[in-house]
N, CA, C and O of each residue as an XYZ file, in Angstrom:
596
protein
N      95.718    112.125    102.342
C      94.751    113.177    102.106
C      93.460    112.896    102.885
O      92.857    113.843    103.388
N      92.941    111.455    103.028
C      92.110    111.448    103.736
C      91.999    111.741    105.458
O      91.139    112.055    106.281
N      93.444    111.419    105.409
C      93.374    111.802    107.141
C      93.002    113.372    107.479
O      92.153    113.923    108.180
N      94.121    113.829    106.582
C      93.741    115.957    106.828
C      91.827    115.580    106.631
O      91.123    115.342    107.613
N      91.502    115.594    105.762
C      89.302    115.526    105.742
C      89.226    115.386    107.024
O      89.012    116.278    107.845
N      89.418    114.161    107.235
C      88.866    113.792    108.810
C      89.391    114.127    109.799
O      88.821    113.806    110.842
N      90.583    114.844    109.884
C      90.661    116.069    110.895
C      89.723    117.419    110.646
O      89.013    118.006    111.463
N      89.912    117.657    109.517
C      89.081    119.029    109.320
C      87.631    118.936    109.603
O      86.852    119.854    109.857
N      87.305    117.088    109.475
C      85.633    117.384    110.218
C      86.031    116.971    111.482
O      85.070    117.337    112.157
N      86.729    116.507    112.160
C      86.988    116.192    113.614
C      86.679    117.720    114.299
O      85.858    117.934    115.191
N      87.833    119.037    113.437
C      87.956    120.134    114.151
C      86.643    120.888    114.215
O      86.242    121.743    115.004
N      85.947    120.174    112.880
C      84.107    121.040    112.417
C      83.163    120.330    113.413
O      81.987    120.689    113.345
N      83.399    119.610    114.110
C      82.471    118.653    114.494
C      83.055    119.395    116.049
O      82.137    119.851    116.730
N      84.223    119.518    116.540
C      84.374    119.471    117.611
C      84.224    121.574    117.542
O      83.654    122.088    118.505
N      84.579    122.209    116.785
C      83.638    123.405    116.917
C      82.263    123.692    117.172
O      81.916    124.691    117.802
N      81.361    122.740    116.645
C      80.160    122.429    116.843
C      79.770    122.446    118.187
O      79.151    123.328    118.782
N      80.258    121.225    118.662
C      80.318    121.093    120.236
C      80.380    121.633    121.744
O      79.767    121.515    122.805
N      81.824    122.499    121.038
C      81.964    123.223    121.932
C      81.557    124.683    122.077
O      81.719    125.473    123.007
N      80.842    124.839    120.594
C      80.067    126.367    120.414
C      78.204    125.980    120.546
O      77.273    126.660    120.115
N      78.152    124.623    121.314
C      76.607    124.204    121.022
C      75.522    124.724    120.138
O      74.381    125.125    120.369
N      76.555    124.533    118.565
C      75.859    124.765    117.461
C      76.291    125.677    116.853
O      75.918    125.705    115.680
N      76.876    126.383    117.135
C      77.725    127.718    116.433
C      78.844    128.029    117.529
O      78.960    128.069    118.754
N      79.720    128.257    116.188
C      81.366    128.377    116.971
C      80.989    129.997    117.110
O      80.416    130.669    116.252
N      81.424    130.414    118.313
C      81.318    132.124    118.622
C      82.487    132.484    118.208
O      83.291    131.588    117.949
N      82.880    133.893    118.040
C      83.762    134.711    117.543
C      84.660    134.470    118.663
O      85.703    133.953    118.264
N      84.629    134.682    120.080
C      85.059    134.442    121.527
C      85.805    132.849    121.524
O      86.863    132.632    122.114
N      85.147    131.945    120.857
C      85.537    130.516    120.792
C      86.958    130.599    119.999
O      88.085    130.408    120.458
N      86.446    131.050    118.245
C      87.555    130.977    117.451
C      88.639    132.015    118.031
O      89.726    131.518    118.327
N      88.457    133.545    118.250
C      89.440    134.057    118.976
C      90.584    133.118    119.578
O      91.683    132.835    119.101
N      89.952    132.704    120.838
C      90.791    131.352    121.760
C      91.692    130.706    121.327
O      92.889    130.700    121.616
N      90.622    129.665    120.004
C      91.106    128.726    119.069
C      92.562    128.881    118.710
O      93.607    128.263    118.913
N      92.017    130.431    117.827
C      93.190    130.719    116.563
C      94.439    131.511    117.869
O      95.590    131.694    117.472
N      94.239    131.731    118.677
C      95.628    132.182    120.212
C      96.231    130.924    120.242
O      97.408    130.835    119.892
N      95.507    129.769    120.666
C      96.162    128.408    121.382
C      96.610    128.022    119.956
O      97.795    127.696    120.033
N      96.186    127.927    118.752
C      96.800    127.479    117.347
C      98.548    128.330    117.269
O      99.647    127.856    116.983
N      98.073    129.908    117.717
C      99.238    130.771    117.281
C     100.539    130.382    118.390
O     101.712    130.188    118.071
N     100.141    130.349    119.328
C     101.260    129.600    120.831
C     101.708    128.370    120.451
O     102.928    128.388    120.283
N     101.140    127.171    120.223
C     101.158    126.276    119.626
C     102.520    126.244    118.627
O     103.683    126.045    118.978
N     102.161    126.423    117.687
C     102.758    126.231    116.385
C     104.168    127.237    116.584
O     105.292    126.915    116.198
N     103.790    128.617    117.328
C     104.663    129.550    117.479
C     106.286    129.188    118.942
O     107.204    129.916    119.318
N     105.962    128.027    119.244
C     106.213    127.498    120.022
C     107.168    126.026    119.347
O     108.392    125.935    119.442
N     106.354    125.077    118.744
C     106.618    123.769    118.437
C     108.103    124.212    117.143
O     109.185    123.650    116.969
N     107.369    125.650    116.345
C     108.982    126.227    115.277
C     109.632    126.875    115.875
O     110.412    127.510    115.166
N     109.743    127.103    117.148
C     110.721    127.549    117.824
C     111.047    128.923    116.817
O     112.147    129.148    116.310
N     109.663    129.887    116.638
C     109.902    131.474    116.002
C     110.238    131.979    116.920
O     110.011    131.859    118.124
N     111.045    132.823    116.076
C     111.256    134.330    116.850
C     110.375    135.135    116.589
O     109.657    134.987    115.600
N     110.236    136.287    117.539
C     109.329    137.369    116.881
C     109.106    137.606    115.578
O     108.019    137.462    115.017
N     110.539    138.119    114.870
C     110.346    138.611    113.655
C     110.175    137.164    112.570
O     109.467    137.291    111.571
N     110.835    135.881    112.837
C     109.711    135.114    111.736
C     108.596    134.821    112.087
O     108.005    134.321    111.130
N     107.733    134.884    113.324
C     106.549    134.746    113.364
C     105.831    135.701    112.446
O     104.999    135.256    111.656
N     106.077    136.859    112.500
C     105.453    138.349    111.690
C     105.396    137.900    110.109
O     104.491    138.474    109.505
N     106.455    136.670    109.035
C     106.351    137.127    108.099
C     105.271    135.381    108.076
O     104.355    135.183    107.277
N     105.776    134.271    109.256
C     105.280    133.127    108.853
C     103.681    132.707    109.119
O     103.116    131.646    108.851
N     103.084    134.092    109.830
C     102.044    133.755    110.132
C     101.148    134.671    108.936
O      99.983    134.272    108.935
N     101.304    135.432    108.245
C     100.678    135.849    107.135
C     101.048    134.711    106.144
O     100.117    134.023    106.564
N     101.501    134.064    105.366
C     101.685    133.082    104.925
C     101.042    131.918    104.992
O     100.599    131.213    104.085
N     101.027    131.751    106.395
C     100.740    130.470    106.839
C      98.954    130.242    106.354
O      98.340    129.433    105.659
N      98.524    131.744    107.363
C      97.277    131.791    107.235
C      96.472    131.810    105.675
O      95.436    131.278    105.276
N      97.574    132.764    104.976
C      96.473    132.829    103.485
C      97.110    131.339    102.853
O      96.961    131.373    101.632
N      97.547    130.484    103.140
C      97.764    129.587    102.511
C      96.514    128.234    103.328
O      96.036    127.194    102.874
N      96.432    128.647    104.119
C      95.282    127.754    104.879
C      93.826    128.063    103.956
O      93.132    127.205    103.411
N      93.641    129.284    103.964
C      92.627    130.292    103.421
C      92.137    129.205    102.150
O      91.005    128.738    102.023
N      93.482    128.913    101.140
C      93.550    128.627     99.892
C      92.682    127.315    100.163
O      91.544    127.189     99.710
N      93.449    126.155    101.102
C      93.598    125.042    101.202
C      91.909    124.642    101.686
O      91.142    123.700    101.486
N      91.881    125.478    102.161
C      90.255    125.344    102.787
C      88.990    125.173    101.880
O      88.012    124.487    102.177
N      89.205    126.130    100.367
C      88.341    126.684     99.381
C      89.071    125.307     99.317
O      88.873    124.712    100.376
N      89.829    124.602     98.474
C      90.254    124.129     97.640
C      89.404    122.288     98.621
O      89.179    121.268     97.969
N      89.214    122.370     99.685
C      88.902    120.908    100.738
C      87.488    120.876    100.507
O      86.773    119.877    100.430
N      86.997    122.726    100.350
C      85.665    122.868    100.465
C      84.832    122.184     99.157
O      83.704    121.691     99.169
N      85.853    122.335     97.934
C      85.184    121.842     96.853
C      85.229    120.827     96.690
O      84.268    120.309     96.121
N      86.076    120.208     96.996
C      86.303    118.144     97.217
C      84.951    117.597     98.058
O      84.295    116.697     97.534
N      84.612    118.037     99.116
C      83.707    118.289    100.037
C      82.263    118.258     99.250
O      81.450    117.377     99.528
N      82.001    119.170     98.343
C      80.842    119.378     98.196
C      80.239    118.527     96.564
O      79.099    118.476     96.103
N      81.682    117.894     95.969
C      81.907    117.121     94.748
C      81.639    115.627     95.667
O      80.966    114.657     95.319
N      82.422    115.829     96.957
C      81.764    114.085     97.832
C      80.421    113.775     97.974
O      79.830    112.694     97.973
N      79.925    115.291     98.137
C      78.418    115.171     98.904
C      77.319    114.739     98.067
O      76.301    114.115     98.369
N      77.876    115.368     96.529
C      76.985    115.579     95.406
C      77.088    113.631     95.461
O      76.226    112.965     96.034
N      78.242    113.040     94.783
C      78.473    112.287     94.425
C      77.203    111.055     95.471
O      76.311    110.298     95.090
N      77.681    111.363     96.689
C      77.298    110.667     97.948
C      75.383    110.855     97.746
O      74.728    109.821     97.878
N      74.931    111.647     97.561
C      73.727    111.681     97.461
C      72.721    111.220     96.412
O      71.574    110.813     96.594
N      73.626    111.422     94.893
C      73.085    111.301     93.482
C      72.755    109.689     93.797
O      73.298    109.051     94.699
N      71.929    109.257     93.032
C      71.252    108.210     92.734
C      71.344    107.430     91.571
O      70.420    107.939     90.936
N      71.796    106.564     90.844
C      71.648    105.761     89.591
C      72.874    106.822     89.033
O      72.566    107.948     88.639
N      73.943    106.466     89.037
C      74.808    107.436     88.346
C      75.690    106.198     87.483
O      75.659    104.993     87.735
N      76.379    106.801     86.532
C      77.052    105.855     85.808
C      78.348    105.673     85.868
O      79.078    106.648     86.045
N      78.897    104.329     85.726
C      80.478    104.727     85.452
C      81.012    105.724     85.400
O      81.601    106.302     86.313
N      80.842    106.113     84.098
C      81.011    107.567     83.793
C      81.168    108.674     84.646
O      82.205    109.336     84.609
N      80.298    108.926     85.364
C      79.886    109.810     86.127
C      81.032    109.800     87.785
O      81.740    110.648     88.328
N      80.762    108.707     88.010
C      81.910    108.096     88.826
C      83.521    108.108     88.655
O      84.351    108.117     89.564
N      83.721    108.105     87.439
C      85.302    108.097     86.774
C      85.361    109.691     86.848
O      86.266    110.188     87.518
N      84.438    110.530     86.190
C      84.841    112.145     86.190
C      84.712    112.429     87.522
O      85.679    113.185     87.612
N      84.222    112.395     88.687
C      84.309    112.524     89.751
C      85.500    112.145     90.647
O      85.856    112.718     91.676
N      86.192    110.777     89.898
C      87.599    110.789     90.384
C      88.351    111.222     90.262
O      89.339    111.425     90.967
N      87.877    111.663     88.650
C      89.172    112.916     87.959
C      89.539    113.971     88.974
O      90.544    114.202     89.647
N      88.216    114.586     88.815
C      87.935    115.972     89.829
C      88.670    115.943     91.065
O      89.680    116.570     91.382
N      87.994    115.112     91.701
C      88.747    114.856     93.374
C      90.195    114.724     92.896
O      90.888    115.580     93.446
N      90.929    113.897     92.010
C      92.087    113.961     91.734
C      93.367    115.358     91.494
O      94.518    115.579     91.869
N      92.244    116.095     90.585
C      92.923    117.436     90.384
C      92.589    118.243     91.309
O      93.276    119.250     91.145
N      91.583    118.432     92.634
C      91.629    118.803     93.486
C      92.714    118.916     94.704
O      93.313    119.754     95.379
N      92.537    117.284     94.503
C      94.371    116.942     95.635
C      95.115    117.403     94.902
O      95.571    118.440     95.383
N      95.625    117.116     93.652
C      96.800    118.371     93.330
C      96.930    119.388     93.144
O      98.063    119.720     92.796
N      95.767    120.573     93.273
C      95.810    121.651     93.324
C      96.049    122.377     95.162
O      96.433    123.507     95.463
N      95.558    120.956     96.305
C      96.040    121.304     97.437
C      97.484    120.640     97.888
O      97.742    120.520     99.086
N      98.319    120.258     96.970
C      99.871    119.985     97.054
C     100.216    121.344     96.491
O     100.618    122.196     97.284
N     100.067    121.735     94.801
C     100.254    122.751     94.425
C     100.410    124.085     95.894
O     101.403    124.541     96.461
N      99.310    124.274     96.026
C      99.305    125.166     97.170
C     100.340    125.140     98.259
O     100.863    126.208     98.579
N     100.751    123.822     98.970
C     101.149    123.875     99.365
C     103.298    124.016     99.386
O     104.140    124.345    100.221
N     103.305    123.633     98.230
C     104.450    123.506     97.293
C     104.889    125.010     97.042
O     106.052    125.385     96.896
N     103.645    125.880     97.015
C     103.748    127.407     96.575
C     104.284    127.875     98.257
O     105.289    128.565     98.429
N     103.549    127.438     99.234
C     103.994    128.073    100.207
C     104.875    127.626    100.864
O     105.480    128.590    101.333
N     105.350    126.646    101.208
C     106.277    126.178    101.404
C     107.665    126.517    100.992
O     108.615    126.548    101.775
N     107.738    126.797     99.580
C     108.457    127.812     99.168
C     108.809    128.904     99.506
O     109.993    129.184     99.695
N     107.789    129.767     99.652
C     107.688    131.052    100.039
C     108.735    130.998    101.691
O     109.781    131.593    101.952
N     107.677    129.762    102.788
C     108.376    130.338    103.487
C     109.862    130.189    103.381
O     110.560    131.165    103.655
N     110.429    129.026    102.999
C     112.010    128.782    102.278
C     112.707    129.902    102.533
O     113.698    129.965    103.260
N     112.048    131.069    101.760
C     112.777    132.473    101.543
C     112.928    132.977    102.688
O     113.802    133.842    102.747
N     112.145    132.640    104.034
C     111.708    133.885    104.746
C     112.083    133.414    106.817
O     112.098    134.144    107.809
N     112.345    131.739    106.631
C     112.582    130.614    107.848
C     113.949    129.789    107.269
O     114.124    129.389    106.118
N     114.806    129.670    108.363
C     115.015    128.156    108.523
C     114.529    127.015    107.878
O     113.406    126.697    108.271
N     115.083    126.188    106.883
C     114.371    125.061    106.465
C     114.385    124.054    107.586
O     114.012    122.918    107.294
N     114.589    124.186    108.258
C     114.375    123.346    109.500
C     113.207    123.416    110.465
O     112.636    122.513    111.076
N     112.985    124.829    110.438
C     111.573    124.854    111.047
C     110.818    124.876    109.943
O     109.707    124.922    110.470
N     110.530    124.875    108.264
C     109.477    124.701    107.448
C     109.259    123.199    107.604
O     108.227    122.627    107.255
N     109.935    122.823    107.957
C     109.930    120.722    107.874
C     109.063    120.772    108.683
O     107.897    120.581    108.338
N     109.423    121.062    110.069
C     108.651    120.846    111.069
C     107.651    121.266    111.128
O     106.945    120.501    111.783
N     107.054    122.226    110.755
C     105.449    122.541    110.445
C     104.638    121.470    110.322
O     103.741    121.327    111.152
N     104.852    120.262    108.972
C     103.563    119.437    108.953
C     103.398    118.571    110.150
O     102.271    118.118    110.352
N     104.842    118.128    111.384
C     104.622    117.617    111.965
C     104.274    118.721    113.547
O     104.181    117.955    114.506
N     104.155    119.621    113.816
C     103.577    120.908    114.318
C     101.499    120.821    114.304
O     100.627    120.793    115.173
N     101.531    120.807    112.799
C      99.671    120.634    112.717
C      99.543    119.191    113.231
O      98.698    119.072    114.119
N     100.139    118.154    112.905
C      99.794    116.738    113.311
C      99.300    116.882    115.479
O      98.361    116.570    116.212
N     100.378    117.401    115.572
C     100.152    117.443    116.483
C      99.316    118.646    117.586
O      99.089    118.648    118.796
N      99.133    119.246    116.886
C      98.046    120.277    117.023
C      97.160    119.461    116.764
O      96.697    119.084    117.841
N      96.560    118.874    115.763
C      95.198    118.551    115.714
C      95.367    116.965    116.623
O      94.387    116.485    117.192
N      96.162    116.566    116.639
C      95.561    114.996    117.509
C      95.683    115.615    119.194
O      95.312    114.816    120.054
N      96.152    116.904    119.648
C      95.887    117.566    121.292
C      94.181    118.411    120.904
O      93.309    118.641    121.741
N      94.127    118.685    119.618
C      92.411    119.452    119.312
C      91.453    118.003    119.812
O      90.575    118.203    120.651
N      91.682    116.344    119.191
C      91.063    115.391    119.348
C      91.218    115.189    120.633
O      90.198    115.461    121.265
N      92.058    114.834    121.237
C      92.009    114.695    122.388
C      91.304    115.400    123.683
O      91.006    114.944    124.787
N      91.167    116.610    123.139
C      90.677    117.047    124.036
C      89.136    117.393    123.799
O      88.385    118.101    124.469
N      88.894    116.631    122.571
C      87.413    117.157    122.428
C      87.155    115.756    122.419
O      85.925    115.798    122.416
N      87.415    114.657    122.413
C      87.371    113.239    123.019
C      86.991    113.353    124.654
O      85.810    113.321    125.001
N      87.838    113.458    125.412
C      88.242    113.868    126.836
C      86.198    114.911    127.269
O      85.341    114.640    128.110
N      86.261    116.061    126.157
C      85.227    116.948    126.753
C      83.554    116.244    126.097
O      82.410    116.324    126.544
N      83.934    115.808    125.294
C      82.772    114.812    124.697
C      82.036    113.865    125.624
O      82.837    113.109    126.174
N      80.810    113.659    125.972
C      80.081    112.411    127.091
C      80.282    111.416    126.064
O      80.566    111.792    124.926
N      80.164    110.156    126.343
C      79.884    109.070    125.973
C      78.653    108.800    125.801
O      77.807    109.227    126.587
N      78.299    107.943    124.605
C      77.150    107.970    124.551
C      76.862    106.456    125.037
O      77.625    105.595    124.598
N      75.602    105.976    126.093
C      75.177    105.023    126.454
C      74.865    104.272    125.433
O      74.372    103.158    125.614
């Protein structure tokens, strides 16, 4: 779970970058084309399962995002508060805890779904599809990144 975070700020960080401070509509456009070729490519879709796997795909990202966003902002709280107690620390693990299983849940829901609708052979291959989508996103925002002296 921690690796997906630190892709998702790799991809926030490297939007940043390459939108010098704001990702443009023109940027993500691009983005979400080379994501759709990509992936539409690596599951070897056809037209017609691309049509049912990319509505799916997307509102299940949608979910996963709200659901990263609140882990995210339960880290930040945590990360910032001052003199906190055990206590305070243990319910915060809770939280983050039922967070990650509400983004398995999610994914368990869709995954399913697509079941009904793909090849279980190309649903497998999906998680290893994003892996590699996002370590060609690093790479190349590694590669477009200066070094810093």
């Amino acid at each position: 779970m921690k690796g997906l975070l630190v892709v998702y700020i790799l991809i926030f960080i490297g939007f940043e970058v390459f939108g010098q401070g704001k990702l443009t509509d023109e940027k993500r456009k691009e983005f979400d084309a080379q994501k759709v070729a990509f992936f539409t490519q690596e599951l070897d879709l056809s037209p017609a399962e691309a049509a049912v796997f990319w509505p799916l795909y997307n509102e299940m990202q949608k979910k996963k995002k709200g659901i990263e966003g609140q882990i995210r902002k339960g880290n930040n709280e945590i990360n910032v508060a001052s003199g906190l107690t055990e206590e305070k620390y243990a319910e915060a693990v809770g939280k983050t805890l039922e967070l990650e299983e509400d983004l398995l849940e999610v994914k368990r829901e869709y995954y399913r779904k697509m079941l009904t609708v793909l090849p279980a052979s190309k649903v497998w291959k999906l998680g290893d599809a994003e892996r590699k989508f996002h370590r060609q996103l690093f790479d190349k925002l590694r590669r477009g990144v200066p070094a810093k002296k």
